[in-house]
Short mmCIF file of C-alpha atoms in Angstrom, two decimals:
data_model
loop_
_atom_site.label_atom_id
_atom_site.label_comp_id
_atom_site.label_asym_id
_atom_site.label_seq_id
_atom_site.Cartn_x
_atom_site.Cartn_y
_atom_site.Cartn_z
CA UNK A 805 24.16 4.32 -15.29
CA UNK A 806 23.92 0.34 -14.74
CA UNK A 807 20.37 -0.48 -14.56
CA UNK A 808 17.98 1.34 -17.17
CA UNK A 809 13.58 1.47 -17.15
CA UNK A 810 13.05 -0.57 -20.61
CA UNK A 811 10.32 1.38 -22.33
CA UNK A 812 6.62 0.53 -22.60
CA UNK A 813 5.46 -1.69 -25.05
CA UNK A 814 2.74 0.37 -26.20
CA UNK A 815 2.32 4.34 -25.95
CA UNK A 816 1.00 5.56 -22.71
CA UNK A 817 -2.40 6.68 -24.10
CA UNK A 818 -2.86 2.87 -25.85
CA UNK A 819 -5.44 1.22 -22.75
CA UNK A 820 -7.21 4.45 -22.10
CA UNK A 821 -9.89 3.07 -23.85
CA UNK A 822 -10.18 -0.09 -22.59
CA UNK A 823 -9.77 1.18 -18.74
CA UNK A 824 -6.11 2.40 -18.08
CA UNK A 825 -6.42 5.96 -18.69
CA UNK A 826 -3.03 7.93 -20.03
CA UNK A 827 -2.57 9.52 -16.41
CA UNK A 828 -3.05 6.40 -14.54
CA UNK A 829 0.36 4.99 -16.91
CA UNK A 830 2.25 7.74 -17.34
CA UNK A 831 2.18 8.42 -13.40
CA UNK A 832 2.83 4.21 -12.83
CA UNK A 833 5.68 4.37 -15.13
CA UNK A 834 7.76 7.74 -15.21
CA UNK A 835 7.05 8.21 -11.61
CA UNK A 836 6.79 4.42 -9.57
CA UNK A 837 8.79 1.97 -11.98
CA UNK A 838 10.96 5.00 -12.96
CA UNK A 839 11.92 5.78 -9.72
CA UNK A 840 13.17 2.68 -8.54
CA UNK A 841 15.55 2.48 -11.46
CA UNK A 842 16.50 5.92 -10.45
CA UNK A 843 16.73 4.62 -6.31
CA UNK A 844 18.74 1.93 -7.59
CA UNK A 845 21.32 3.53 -9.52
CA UNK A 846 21.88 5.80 -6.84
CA UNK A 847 22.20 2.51 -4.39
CA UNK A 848 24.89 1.54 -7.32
CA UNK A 849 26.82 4.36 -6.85
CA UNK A 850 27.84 3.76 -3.15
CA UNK A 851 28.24 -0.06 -4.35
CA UNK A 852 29.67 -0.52 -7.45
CA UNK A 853 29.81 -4.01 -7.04
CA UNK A 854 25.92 -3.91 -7.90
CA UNK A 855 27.22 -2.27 -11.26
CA UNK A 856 27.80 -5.73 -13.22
CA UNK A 857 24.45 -7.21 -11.81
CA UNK A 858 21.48 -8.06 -13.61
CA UNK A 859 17.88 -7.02 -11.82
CA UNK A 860 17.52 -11.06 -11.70
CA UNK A 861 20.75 -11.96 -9.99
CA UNK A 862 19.91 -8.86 -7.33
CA UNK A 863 16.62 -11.25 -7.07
CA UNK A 864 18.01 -14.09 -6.54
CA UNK A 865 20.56 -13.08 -4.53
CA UNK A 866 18.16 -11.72 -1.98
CA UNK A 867 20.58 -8.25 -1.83
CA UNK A 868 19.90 -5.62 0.12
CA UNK A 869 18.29 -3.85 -2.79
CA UNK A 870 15.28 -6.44 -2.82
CA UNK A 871 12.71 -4.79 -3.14
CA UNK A 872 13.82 -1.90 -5.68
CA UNK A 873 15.41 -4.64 -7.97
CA UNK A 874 12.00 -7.28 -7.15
CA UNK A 875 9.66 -3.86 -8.11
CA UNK A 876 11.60 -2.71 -11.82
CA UNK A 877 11.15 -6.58 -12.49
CA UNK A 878 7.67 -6.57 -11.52
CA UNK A 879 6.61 -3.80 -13.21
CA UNK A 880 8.51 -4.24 -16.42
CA UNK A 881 6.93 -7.92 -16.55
CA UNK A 882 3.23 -6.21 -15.85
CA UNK A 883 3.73 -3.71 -19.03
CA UNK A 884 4.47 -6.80 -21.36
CA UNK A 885 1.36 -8.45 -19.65
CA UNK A 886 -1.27 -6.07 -21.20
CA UNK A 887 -1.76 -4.84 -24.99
CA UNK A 888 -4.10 -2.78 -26.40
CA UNK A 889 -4.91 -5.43 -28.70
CA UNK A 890 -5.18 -8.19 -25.47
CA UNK A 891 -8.24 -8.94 -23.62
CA UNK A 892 -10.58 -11.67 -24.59
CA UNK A 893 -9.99 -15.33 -24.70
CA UNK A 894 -7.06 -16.87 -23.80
CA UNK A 895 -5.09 -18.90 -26.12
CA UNK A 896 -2.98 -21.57 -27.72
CA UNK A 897 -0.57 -23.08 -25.10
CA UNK A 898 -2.73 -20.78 -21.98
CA UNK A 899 -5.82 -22.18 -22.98
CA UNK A 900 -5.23 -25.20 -22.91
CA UNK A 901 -3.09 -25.07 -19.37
CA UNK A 902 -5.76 -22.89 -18.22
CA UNK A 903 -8.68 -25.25 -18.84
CA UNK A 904 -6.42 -28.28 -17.51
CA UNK A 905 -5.43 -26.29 -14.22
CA UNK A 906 -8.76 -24.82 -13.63
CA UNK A 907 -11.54 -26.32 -15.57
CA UNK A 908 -12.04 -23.00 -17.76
CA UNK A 909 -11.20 -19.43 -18.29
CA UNK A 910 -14.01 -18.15 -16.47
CA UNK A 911 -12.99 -20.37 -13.30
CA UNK A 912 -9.28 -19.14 -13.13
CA UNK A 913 -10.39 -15.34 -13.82
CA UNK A 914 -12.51 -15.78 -10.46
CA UNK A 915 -9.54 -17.27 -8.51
CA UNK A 916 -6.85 -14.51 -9.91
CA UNK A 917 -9.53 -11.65 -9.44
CA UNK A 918 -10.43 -13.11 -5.65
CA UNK A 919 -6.53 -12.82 -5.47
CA UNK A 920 -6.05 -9.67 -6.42
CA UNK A 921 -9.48 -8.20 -5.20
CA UNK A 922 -8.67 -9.74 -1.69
CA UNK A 923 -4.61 -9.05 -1.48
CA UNK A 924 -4.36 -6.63 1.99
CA UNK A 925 -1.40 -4.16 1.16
CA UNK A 926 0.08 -3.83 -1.51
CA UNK A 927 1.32 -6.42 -3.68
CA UNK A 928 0.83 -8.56 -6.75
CA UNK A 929 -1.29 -10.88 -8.16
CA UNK A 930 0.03 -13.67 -10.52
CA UNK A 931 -0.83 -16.78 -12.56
CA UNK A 932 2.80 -19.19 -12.14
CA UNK A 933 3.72 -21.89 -13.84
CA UNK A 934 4.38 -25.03 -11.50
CA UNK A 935 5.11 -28.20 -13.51
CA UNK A 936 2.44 -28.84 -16.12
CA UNK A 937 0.15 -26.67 -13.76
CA UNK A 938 -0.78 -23.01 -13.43
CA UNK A 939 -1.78 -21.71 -10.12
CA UNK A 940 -2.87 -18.23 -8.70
CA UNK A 941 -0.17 -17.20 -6.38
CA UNK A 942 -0.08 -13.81 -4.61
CA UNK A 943 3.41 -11.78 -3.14
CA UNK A 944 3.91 -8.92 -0.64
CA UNK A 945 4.74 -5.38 -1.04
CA UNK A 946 7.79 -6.19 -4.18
CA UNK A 947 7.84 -9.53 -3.44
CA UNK A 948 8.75 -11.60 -7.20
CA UNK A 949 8.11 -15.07 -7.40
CA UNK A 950 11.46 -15.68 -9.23
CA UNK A 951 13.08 -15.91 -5.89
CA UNK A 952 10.79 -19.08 -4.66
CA UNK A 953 12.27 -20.54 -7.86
CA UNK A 954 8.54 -20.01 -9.15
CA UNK A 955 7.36 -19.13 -12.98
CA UNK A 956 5.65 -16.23 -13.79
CA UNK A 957 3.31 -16.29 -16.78
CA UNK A 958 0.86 -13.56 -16.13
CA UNK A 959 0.72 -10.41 -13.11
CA UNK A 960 -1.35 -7.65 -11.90
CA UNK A 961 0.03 -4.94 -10.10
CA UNK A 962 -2.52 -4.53 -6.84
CA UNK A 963 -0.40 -1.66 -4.94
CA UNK A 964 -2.93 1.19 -5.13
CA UNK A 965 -0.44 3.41 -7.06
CA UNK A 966 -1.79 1.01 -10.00
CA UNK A 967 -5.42 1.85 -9.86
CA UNK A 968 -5.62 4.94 -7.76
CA UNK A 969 -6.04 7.44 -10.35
CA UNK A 970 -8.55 5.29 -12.35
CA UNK A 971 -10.78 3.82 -9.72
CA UNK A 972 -9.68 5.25 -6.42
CA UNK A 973 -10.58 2.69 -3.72
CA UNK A 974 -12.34 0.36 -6.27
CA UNK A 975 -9.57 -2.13 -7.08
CA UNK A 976 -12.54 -4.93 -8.06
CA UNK A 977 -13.52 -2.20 -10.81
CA UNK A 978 -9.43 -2.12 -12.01
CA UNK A 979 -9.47 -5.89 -11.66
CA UNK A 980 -12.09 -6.82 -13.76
CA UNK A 981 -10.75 -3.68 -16.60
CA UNK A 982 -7.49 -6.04 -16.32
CA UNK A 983 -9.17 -8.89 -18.23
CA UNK A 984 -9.64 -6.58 -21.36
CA UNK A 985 -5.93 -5.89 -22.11
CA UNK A 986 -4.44 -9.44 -21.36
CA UNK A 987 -1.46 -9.69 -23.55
CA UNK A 988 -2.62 -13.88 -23.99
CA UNK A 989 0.97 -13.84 -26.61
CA UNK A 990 3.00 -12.79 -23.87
CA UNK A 991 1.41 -15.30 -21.28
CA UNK A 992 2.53 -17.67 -24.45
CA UNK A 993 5.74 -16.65 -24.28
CA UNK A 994 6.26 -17.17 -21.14
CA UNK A 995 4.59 -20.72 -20.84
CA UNK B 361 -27.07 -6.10 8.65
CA UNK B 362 -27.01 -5.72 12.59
CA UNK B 363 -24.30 -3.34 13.15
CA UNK B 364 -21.27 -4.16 16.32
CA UNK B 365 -18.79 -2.11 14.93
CA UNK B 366 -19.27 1.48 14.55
CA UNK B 367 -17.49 4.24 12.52
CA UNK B 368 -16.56 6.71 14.79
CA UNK B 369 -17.66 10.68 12.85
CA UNK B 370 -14.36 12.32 11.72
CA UNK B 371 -13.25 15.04 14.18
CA UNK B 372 -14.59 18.29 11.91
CA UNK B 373 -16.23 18.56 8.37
CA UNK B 374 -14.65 16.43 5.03
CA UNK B 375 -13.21 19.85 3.44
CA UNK B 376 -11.45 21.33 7.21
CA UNK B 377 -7.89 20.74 6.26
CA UNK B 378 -8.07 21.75 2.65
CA UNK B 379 -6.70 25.02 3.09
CA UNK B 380 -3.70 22.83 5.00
CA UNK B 381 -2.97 20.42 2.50
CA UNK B 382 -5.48 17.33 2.22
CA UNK B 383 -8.43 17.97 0.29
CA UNK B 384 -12.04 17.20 0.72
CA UNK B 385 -12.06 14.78 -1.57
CA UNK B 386 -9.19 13.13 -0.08
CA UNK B 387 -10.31 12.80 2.98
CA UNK B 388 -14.13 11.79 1.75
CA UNK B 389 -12.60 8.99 -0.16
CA UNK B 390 -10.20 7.70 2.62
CA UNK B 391 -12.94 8.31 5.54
CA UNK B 392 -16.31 7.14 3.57
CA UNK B 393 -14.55 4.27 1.60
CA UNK B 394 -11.34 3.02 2.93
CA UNK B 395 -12.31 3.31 7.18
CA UNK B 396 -15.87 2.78 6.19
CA UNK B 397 -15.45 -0.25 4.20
CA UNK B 398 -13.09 -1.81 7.27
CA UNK B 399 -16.42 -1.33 9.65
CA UNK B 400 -18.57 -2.96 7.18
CA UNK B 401 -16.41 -6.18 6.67
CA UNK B 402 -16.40 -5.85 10.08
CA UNK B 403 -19.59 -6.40 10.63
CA UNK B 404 -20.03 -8.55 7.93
CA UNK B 405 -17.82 -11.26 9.56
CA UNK B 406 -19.51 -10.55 12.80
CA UNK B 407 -22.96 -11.62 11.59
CA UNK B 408 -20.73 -14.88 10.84
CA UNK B 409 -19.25 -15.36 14.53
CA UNK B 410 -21.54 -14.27 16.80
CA UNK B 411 -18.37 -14.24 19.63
CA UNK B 412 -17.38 -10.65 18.12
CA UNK B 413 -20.32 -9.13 18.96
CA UNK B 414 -19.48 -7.08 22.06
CA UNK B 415 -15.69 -6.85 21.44
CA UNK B 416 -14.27 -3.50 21.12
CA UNK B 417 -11.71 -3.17 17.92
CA UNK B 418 -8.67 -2.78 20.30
CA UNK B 419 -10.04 -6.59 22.10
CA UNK B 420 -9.84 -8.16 18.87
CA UNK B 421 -6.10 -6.47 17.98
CA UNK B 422 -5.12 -7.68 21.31
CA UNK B 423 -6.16 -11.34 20.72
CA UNK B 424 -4.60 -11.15 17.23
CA UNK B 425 -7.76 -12.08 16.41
CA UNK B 426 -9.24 -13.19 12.17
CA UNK B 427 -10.15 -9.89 11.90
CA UNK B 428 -6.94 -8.21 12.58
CA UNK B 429 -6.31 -6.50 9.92
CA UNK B 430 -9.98 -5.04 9.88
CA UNK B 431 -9.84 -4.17 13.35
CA UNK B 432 -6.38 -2.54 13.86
CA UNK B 433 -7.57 -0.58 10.33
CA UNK B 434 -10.37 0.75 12.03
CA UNK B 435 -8.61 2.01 15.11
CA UNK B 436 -5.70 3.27 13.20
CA UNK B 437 -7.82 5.41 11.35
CA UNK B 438 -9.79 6.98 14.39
CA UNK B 439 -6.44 7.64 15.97
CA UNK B 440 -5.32 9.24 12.35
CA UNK B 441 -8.16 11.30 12.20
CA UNK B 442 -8.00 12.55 15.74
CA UNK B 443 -4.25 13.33 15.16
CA UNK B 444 -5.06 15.86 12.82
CA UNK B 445 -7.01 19.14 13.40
CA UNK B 446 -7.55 22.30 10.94
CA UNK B 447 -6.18 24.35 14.20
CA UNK B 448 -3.40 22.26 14.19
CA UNK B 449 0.03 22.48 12.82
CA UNK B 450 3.05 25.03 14.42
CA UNK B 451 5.32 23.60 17.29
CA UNK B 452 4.37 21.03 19.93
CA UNK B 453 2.97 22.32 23.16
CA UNK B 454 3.21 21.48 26.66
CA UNK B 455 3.92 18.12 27.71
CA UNK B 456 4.37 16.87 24.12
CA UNK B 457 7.34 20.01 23.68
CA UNK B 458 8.92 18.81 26.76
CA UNK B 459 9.37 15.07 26.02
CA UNK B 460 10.15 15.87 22.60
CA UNK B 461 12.95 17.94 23.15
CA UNK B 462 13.77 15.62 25.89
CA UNK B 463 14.02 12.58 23.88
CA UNK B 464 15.01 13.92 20.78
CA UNK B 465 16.56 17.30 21.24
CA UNK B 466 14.17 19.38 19.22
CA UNK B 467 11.56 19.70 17.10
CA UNK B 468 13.27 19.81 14.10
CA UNK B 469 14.87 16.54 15.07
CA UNK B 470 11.73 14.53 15.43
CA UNK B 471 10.06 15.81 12.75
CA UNK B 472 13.07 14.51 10.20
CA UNK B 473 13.18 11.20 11.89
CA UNK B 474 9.03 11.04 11.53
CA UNK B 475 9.36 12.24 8.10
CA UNK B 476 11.91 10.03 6.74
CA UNK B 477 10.59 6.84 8.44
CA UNK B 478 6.71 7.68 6.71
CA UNK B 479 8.79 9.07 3.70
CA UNK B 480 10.57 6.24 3.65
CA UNK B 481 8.21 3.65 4.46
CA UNK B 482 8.08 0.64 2.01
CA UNK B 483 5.06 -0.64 1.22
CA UNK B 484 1.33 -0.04 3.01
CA UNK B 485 1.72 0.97 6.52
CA UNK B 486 1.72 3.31 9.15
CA UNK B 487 4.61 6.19 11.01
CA UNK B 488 4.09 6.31 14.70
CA UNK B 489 5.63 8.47 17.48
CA UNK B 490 5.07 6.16 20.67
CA UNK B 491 5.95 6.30 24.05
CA UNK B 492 8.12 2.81 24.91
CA UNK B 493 7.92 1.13 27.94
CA UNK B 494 10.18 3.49 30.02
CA UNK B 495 8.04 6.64 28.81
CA UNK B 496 10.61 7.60 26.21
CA UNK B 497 9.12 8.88 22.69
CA UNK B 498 10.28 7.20 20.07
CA UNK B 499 9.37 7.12 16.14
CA UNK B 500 8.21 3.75 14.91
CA UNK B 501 6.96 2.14 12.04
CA UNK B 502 4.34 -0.16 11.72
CA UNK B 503 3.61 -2.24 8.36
CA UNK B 504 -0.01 -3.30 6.48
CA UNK B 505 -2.51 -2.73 9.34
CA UNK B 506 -0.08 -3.25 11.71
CA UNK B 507 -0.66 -1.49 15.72
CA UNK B 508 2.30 -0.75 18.62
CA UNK B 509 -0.16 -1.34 21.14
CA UNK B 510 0.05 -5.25 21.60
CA UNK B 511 3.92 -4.51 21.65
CA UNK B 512 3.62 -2.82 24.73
CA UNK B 513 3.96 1.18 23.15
CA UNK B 514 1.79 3.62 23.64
CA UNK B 515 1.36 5.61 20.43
CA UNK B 516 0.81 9.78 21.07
CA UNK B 517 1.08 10.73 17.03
CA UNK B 518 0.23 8.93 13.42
CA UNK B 519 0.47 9.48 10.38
CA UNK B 520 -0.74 6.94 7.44
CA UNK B 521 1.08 6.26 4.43
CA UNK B 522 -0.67 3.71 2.54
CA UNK B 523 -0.99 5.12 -1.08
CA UNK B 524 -4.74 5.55 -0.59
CA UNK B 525 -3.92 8.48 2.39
CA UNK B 526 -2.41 10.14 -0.30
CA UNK B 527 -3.11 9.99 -3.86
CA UNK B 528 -5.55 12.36 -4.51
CA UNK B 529 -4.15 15.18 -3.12
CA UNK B 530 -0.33 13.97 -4.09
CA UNK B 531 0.17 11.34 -6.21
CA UNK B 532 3.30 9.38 -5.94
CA UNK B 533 4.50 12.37 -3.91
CA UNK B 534 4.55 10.88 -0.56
CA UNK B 535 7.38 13.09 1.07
CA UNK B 536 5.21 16.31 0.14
CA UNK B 537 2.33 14.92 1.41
CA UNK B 538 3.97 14.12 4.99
CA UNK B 539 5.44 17.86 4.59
CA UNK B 540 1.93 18.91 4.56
CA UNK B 541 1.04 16.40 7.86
CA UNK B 542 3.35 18.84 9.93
CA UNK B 543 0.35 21.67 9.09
CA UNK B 544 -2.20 19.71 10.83
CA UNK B 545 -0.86 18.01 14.27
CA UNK B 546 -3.48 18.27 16.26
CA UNK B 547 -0.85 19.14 19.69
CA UNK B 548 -4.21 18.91 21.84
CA UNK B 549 -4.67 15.46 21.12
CA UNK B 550 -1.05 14.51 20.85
CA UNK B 551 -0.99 15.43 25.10
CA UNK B 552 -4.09 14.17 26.23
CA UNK B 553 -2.55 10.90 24.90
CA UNK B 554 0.84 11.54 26.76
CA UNK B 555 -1.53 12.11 29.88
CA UNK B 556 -3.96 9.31 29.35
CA UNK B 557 -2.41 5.73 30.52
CA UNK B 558 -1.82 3.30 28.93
CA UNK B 559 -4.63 0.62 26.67
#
């Protein structure tokens, strides 16, 4: 098997209480993420020059397995993006890019949520690095801002397979829960 | 709020097809807060631009209009809704049996090409069968809110795949939930569109 799902950072019952119920993860993971790993193996097996790749050179390389490659990087990025121990202020290196970029916290929440709230489809919401800058930035269906040569620093998942379960149609409701498991060391990490 | 844009009642009550595969609270949620929600944003950009007042949905899809995406959601539902019936389901009839067979061979044929391009769909958006410009039936995708009629087809049969058709009743299980779309084609409707002309 050439491309594996890495596991979650946390156990799949760790958000429930802070809005990202055990269903809602387990469903997102061993059935969505999970499944493109699984589509992609099988895509591997009638091209086993795909069998040496990494999920970023498939990326990169714009193959023809796009969007299952663009979708287990996503997703696996998302996971390490929330914590059960996240939420609150941002900070260190984020909050001070934050407040340079956008003012304040509070200001660059509204623009991400607006992003995310607003996004028709499905897609993603992220916070990129550009320069000494972060900016909101949205993508399409799997689309992964590695292949505009863009950094990630901070996504959320707005296909409705992320909040169905949880809030139905009410992806403002899932939005604003996102702010309470921000994983603000990984966004550090990343910056 | 003065309201333009209506939403147009679902074709029988919320729980109909739950003995057929989509529940009532499937079809509450999708009718009462996805197609709902499209009329009221609707509206809520006409009180903004007066010049939409008096539109119908399918003028504004035509002119590609700012409000696509609202408008060609609100029609693609209606169509939806109408395509499916709780005395639906079983083989196509009359005119709709012919040009199937016709233009696919069978049944069976069209149903697996239907299937696998909703099935298969990637992303939000929409499995048609249309009618092309020389009459012939054809299965066709559309993507987001996306509508064949500005592309000159003429669709007789949808079915809607965003994850929001389905995940009550299914989950992630998209390929059992178009399975269960094959118990609820309303054939009625599916031949008064073959005999209406064209938008």
């Amino acid at each position: 098997m050439a491309f594996t799902l890495p596991p979650l950072p946390w156990p799949v019952n760790a958000l429930a209480s802070k809005g990202l119920s055990e269903q809602q993860i387990d469903f997102h993971y061993n059935k969505h993420h999970k499944g493109y790993v699984t589509k992609l193996n099988a895509a591997a097996e009638s091209r086993p020059e795909l069998k040496d790749k990494k999920i970023e050179d498939l990326i990169k390389a714009k193959d023809a397995t796009y969007n299952l490659a663009a979708q287990i990087w996503n997703h696996t990025f998302y996971w390490n993006c929330m914590s059960p121990n996240g939420g609150g202020e941002p900070t260190g290196k984020a909050k001070e890019m934050i407040n340079a970029s956008f003012g304040d916290f509070a200001t660059m929440k509204k623009e991400f949520s607006a992003a995310a709230g607003g996004h028709f489809g499905s897609g993603w919401a992220w916070l990129i690095k550009d320069g000494d800058k972060l900016k909101v930035h949205q993508t399409h269906d799997a689309g992964c801002p590695l292949s505009d040569n863009l950094k990630p620093v901070l996504t959320c998942d707005v296909w409705e397979h992320a909040f169905y379960i949880d809030y139905k149609n009410d992806k403002a409701k899932y939005v604003e829960s996102f702010w309470n498991v921000v994983n603000w060391d990984f966004v550090n990490s990343q910056l | 709020m003065a309201a333009t844009f209506s939403l147009p009642p679902l074709p029988w009550p919320a729980d109909s097809l739950a003995s057929k595969g989509m529940s009532a609270e499937q079809i509450d949620f999708h009718y009462n807060k996805h197609h709902k929600g499209y009329v009221t944003k609707l509206n809520a950009a006409a009180e903004k631009r007066p010049e939409l007042r008096g539109k119908s949905v399918m003028d504004l899809i035509q002119a590609k209009d700012a409000t696509y995406n609202l408008a060609s959601q609100i029609w693609n539902h209606t169509f939806f809704w109408n395509c499916l019936s709780p005395n639906g389901g079983g083989a196509p009839t009359g005119a709709a049996k012919q040009a199937i067979e016709r233009d696919f061979g069978s049944f069976d044929k069209m149903k697996k090409q239907f299937s696998d391009a909703a099935g298969g769909h990637f992303g939000s958006g929409w499995a048609w069968l249309v009618q092309d410009k020389n009459n012939r039936l054809k299965v066709h995708q559309t993507h987001d809110a996306g509508n064949p009629i500005p592309d000159g087809l003429k669709p007789v049969l949808t079915c809607d795949v965003w994850e929001h058709a389905f995940y009550i009743d299914y989950r992630n299980d998209k390929a059992k939930y178009v399975n269960s779309f094959w118990n609820m084609v309303n054939w009625d409707f599916v031949n008064a569109q073959l005999a209406n002309s064209r938008l």
